[in-house]
Coordinates of N, CA, C and O in Angstrom, one line a residue:
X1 N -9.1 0.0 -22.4 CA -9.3 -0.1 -21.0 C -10.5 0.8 -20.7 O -10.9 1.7 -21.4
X2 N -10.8 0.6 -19.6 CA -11.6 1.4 -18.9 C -11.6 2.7 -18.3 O -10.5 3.2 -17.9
X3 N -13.4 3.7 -18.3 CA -12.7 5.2 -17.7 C -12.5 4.4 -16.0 O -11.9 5.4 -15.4
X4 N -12.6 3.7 -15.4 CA -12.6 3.2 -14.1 C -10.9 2.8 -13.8 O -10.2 3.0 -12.8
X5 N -10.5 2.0 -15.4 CA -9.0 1.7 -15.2 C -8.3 2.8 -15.1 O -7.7 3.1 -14.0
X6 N -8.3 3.4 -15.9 CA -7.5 5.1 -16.1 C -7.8 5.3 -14.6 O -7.2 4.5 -13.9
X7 N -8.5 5.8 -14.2 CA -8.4 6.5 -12.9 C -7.8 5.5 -12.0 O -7.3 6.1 -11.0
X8 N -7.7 4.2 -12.0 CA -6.9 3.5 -10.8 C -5.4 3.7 -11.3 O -4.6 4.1 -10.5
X9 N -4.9 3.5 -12.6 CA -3.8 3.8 -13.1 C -3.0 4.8 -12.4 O -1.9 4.7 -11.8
X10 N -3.7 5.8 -12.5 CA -3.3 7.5 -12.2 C -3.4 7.3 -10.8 O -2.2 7.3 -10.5
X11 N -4.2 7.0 -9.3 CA -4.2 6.8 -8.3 C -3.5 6.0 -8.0 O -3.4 6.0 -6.7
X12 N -2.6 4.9 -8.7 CA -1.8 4.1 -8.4 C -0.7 4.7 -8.3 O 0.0 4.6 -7.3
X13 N -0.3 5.4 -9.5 CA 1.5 6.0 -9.8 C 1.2 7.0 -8.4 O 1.8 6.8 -7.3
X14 N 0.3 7.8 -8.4 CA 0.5 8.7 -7.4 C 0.7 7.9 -6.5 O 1.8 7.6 -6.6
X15 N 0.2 7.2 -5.4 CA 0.5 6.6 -4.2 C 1.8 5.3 -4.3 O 2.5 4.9 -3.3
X16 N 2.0 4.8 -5.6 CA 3.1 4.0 -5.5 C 4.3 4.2 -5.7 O 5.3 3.9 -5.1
X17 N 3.9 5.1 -6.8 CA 5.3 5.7 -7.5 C 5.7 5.1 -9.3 O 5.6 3.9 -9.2
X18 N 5.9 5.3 -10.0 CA 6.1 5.1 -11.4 C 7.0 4.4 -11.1 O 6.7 3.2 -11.5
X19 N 8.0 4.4 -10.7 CA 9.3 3.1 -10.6 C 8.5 1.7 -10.4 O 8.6 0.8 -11.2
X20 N 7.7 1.6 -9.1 CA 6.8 0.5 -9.0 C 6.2 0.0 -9.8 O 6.2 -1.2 -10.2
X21 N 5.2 1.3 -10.3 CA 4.0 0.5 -11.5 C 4.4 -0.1 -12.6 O 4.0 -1.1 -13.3
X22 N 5.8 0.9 -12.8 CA 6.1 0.5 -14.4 C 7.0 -0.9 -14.1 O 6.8 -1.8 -14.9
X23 N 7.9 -1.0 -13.2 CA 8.0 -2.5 -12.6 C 7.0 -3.6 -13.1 O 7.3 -4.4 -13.9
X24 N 5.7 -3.5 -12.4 CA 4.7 -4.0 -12.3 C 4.1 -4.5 -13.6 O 3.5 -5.6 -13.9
X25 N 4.3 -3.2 -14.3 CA 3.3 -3.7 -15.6 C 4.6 -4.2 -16.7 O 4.3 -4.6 -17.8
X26 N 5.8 -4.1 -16.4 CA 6.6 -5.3 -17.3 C 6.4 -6.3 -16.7 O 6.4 -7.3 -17.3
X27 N 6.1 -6.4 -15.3 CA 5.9 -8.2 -15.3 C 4.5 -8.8 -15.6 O 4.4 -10.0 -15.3
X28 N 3.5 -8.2 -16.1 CA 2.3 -8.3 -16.7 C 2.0 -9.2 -17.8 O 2.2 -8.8 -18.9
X29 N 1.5 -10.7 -17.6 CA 1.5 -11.2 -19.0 C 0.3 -11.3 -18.9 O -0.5 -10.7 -18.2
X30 N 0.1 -12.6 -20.1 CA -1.7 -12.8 -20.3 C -2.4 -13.2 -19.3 O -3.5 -12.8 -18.9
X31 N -1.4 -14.6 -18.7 CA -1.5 -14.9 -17.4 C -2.5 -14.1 -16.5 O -3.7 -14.5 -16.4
X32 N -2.0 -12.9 -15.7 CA -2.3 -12.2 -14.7 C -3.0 -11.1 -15.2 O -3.2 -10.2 -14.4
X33 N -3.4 -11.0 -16.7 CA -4.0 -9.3 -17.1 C -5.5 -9.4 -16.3 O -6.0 -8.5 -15.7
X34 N -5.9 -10.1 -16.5 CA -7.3 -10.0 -15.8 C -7.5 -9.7 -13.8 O -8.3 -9.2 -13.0
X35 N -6.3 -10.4 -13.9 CA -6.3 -10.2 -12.2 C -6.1 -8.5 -12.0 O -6.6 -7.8 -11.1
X36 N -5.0 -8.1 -13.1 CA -4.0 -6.8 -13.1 C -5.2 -5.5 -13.3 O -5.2 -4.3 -13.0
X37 N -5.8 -6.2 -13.9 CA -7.0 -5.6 -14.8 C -7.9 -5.1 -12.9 O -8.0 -4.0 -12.3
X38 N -8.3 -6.2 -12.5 CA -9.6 -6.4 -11.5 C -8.8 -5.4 -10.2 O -9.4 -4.7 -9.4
X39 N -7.6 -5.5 -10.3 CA -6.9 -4.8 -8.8 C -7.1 -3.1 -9.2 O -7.6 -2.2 -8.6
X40 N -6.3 -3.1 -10.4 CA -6.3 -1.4 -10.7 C -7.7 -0.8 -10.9 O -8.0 0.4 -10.9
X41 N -8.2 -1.7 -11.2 CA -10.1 -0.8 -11.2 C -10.6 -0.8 -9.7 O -11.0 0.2 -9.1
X42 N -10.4 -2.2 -9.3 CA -11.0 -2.2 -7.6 C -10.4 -1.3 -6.9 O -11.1 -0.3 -6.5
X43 N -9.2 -1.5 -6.5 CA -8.3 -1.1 -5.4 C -8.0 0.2 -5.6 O -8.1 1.0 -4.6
X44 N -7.7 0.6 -6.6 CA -7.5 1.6 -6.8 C -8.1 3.0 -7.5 O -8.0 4.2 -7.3
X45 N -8.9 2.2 -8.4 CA -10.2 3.0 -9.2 C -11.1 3.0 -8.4 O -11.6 4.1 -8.3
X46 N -11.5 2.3 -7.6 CA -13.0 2.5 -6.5 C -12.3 3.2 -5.3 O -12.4 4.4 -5.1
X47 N -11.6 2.2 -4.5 CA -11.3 2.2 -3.1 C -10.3 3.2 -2.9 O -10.5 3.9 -1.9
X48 N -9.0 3.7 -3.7 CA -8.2 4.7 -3.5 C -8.7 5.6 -4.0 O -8.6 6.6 -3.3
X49 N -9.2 5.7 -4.9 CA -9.9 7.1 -5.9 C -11.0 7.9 -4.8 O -11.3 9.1 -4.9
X50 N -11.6 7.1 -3.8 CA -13.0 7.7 -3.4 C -11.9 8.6 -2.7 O -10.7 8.5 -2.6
X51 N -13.2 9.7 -2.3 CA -12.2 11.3 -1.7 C -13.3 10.8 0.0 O -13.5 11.8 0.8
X52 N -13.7 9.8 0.2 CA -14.6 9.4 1.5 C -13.6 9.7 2.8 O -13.8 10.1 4.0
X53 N -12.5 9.5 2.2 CA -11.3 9.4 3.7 C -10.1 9.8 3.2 O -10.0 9.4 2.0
X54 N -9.1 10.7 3.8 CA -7.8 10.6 2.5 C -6.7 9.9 3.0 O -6.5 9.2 4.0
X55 N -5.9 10.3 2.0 CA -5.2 8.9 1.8 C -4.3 8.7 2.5 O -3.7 7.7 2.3
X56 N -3.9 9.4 3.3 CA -3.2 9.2 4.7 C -4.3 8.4 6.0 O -3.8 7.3 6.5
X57 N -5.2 8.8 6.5 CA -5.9 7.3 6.7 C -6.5 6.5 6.1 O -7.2 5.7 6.6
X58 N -6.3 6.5 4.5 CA -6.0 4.9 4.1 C -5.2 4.3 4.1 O -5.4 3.2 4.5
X59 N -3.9 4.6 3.7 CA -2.5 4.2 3.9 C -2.7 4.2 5.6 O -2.0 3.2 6.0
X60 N -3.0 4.5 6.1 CA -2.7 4.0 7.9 C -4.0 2.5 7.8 O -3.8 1.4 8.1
X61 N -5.0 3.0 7.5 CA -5.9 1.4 7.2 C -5.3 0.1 6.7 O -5.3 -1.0 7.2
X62 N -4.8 0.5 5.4 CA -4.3 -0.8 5.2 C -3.3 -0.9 5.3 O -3.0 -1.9 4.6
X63 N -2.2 -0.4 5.8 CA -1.3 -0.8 6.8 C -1.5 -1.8 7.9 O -0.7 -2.8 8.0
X64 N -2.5 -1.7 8.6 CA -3.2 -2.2 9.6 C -3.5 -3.2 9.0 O -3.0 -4.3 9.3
X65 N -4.7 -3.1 8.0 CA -5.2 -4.8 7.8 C -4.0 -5.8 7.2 O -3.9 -7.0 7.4
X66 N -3.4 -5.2 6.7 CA -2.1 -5.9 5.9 C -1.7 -6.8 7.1 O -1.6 -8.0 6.9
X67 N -1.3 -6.1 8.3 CA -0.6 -7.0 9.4 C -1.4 -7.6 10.2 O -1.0 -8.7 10.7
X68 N -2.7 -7.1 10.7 CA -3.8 -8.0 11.4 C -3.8 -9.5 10.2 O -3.7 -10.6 10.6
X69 N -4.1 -9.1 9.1 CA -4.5 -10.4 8.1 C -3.1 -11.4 8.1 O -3.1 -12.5 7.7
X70 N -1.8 -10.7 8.5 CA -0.4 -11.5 8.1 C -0.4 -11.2 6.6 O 0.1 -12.1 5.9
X71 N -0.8 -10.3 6.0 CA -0.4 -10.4 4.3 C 1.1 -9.2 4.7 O 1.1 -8.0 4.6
X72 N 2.1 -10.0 5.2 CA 3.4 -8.9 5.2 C 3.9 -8.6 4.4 O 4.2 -7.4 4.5
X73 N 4.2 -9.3 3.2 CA 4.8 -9.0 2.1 C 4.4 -7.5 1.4 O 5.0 -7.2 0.4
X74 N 3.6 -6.7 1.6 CA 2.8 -5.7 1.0 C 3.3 -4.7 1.8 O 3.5 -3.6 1.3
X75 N 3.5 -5.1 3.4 CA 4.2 -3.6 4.2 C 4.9 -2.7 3.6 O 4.5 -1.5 3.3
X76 N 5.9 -3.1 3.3 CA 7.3 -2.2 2.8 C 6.4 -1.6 1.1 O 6.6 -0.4 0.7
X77 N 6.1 -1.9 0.8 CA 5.6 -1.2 -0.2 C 5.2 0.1 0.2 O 5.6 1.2 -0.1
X78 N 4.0 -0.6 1.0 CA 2.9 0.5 1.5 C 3.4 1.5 2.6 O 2.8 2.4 3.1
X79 N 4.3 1.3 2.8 CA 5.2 2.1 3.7 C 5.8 2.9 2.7 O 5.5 4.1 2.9
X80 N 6.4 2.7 2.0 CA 7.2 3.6 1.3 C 6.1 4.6 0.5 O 6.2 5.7 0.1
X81 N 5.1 3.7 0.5 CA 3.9 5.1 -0.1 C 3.4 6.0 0.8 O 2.6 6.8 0.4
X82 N 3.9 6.0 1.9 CA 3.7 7.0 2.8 C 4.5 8.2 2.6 O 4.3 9.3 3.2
X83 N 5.2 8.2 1.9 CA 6.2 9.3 1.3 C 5.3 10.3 0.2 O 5.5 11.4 -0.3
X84 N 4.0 9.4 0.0 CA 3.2 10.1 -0.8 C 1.9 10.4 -0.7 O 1.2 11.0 -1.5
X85 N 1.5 9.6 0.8 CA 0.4 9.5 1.1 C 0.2 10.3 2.6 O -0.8 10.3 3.2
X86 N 1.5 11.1 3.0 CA 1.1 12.1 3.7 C 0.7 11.2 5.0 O 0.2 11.9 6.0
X87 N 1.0 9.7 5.3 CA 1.0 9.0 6.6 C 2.6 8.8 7.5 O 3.4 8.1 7.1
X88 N 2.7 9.4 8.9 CA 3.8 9.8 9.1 C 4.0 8.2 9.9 O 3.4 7.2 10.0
X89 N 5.0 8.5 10.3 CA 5.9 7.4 11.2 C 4.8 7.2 12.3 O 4.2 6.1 12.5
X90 N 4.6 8.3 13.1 CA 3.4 8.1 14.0 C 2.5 7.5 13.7 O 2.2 6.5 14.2
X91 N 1.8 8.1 12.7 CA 0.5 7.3 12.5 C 0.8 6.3 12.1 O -0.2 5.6 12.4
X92 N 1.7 5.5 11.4 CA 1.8 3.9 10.9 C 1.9 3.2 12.4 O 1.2 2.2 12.6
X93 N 3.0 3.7 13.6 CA 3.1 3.3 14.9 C 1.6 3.1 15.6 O 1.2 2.0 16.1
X94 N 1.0 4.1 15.5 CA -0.3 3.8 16.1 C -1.3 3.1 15.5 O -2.4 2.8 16.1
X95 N -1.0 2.9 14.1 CA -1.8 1.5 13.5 C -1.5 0.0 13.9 O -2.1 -1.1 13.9
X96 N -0.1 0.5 14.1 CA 0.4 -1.2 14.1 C -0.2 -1.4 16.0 O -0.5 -2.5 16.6
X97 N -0.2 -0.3 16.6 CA -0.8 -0.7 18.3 C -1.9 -0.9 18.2 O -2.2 -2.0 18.8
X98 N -3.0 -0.3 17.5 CA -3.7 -1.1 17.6 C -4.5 -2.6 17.0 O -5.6 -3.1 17.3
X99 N -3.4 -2.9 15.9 CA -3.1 -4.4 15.5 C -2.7 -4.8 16.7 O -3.2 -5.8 16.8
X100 N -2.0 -4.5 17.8 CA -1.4 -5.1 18.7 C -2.5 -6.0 19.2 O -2.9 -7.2 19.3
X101 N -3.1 -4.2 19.8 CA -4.7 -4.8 21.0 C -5.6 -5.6 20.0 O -6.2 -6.5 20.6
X102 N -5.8 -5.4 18.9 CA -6.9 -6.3 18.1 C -6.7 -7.6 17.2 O -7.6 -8.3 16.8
X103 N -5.4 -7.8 17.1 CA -5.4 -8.6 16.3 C -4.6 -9.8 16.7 O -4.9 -11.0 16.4
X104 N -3.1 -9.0 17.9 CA -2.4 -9.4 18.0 C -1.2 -9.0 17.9 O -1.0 -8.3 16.9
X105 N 0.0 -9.1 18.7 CA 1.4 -8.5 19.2 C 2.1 -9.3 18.4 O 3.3 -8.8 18.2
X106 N 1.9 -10.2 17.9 CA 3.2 -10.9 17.1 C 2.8 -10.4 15.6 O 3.8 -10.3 14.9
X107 N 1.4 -10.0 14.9 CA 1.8 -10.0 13.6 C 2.2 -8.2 14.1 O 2.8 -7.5 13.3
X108 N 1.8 -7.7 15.1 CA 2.2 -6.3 14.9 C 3.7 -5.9 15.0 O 4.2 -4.9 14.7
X109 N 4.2 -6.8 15.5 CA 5.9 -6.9 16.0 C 6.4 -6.5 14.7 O 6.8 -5.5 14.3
X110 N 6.0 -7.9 13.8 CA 6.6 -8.4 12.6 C 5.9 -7.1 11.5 O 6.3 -6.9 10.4
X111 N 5.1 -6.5 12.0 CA 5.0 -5.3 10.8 C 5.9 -4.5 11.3 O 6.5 -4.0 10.4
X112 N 6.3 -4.0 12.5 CA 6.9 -3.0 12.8 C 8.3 -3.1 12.7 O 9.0 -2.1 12.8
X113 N 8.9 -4.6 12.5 CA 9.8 -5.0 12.3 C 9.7 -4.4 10.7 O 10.5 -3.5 10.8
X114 N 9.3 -4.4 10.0 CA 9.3 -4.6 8.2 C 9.2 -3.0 8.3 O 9.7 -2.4 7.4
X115 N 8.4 -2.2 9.5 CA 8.8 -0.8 8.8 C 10.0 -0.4 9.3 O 10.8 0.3 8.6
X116 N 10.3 -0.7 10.3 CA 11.9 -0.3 10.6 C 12.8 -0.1 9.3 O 13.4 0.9 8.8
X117 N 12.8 -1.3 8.8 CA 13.8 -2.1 7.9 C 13.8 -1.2 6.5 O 14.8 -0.8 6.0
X118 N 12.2 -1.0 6.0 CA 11.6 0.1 5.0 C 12.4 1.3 5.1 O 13.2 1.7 4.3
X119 N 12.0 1.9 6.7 CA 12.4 3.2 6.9 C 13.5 3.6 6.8 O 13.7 4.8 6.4
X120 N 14.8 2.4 7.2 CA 16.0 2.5 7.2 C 16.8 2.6 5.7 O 17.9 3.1 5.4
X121 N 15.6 1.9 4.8 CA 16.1 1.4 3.0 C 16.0 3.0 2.8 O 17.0 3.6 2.4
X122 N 14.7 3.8 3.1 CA 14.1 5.0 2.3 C 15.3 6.1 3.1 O 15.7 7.1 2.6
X123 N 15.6 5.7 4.1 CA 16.4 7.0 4.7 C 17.9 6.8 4.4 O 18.6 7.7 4.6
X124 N 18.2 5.7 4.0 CA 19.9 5.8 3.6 C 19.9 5.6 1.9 O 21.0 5.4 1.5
X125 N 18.7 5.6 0.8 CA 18.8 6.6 -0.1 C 18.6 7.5 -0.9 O 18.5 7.7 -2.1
X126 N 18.3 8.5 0.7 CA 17.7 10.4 0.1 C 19.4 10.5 0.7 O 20.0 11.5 0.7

């Protein structure tokens, strides 16, 4: 692999968590290695790795685009990486308002709906 992969690797466990990745990379076949390959260098090796913004207003960004775009399925993840990414309850609230004003009230409902539900999973088991 790559010095680009390694570093999305490492910026991954930190913001996901090792239970996730290593999840992830058992469900890894030949299928998907190239896609698995293109996310953890992009997303994570470029776009998480840069020190441009940190990672608590990135985690509040794509939060936001997640539910402006309707990609919901990814909320609760990205939510629970807020446990590591230093983005609080507030700040996810004030991303999802203004998905409200920009994007729309119904996908921001439905994200706020999905962090409720997150926050409720992460808080009954600490």
């Amino acid at each position: 692999m790559s010095e680009r992969y390694d570093i999305g690797m490492k910026v991954r466990r930190e913001v996901l968590g090792d239970t996730h990745v290593d999840r992830a990379e058992a469900d890894r076949t030949e299928f998907d290695d190239a896609f698995q390959t293109l996310i953890t260098e992009g997303a994570w090796g470029n776009v998480w790795a840069s020190d441009g913004i940190s990672r608590r207003e990135r985690s509040m960004l794509t939060l936001a685009l997640l539910a402006a775009t309707g990609n919901f399925e990814e909320i609760p993840m990205h939510i629970r990486a807020t446990s590591r990414t230093g983005a609080s309850k507030r700040d996810v609230l004030e991303a999802f308002q203004h998905v409200a004003i920009y994007a729309g009230v119904p996908r921001a409902n439905h994200a706020l709906k999905l962090a409720k539900q997150t926050y409720a999973e992460m808080e009954g088991s600490q």
